[in-house]
Tab-separated table of C-alpha atoms in Angstrom:
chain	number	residue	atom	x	y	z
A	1	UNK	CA	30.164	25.855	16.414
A	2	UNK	CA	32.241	26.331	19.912
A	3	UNK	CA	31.173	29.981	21.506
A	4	UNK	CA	34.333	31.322	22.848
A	5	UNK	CA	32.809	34.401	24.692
A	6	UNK	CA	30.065	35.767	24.611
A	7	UNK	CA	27.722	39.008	26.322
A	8	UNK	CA	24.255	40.507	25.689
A	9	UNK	CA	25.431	41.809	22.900
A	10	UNK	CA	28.384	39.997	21.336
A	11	UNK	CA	29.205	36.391	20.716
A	12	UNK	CA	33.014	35.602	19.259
A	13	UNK	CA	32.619	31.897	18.168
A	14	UNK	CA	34.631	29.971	15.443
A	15	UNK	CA	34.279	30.253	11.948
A	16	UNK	CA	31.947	27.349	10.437
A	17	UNK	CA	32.818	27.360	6.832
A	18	UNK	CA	29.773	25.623	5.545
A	19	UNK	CA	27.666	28.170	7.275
A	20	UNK	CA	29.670	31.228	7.335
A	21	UNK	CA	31.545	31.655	3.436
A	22	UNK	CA	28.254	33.611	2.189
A	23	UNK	CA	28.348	35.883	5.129
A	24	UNK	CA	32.352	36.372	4.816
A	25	UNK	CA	32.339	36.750	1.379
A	26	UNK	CA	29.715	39.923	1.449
A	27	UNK	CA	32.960	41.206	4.398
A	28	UNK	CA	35.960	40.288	2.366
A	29	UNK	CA	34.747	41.042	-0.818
A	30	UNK	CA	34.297	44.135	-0.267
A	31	UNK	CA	38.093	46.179	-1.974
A	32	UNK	CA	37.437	48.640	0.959
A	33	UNK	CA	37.599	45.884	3.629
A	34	UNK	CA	40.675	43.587	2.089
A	35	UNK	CA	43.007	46.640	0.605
A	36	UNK	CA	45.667	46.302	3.372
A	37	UNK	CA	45.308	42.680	3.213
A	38	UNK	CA	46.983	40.326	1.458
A	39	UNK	CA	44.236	37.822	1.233
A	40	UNK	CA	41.489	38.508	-1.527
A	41	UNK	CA	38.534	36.483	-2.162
A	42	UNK	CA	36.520	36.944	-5.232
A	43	UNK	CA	33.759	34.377	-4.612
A	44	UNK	CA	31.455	32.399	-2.146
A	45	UNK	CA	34.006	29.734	-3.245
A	46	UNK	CA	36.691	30.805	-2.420
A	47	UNK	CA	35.333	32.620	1.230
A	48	UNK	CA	34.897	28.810	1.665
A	49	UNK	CA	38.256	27.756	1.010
A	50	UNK	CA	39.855	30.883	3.202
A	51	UNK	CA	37.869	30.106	6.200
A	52	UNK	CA	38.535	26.231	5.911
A	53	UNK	CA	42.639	27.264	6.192
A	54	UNK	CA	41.780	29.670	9.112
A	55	UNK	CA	39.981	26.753	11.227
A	56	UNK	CA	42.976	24.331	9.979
A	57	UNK	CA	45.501	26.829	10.934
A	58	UNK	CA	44.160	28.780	14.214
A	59	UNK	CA	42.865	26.479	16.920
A	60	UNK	CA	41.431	27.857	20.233
């Protein structure tokens, strides 16, 4: 995990998919969250698999 920023109250740090997919799933599942989005996940599996490409793609 590499902390980007971080206050009292706030810490922005990358996403560690291992750790993080249950967490982002119970975000991005949710149809109220993701309907102006194009990406949709529909499992803990597939949170997994989204957050792996956003690592891969966005580096810091």
């Amino acid at each position: 995990m590499t902390i980007l920023t971080q206050t009292d109250r706030l810490i922005i740090r990358t996403w560690v998919p291992e750790q993080d997919a249950e967490q982002a799933f119970q975000i991005y599942g949710d149809h109220e969250v993701t309907r102006f989005l194009i990406t949709k996940v529909d499992s803990v599996e597939s949170s997994r698999n989204l957050l792996q490409r956003w690592v891969r793609s966005f580096s810091f």
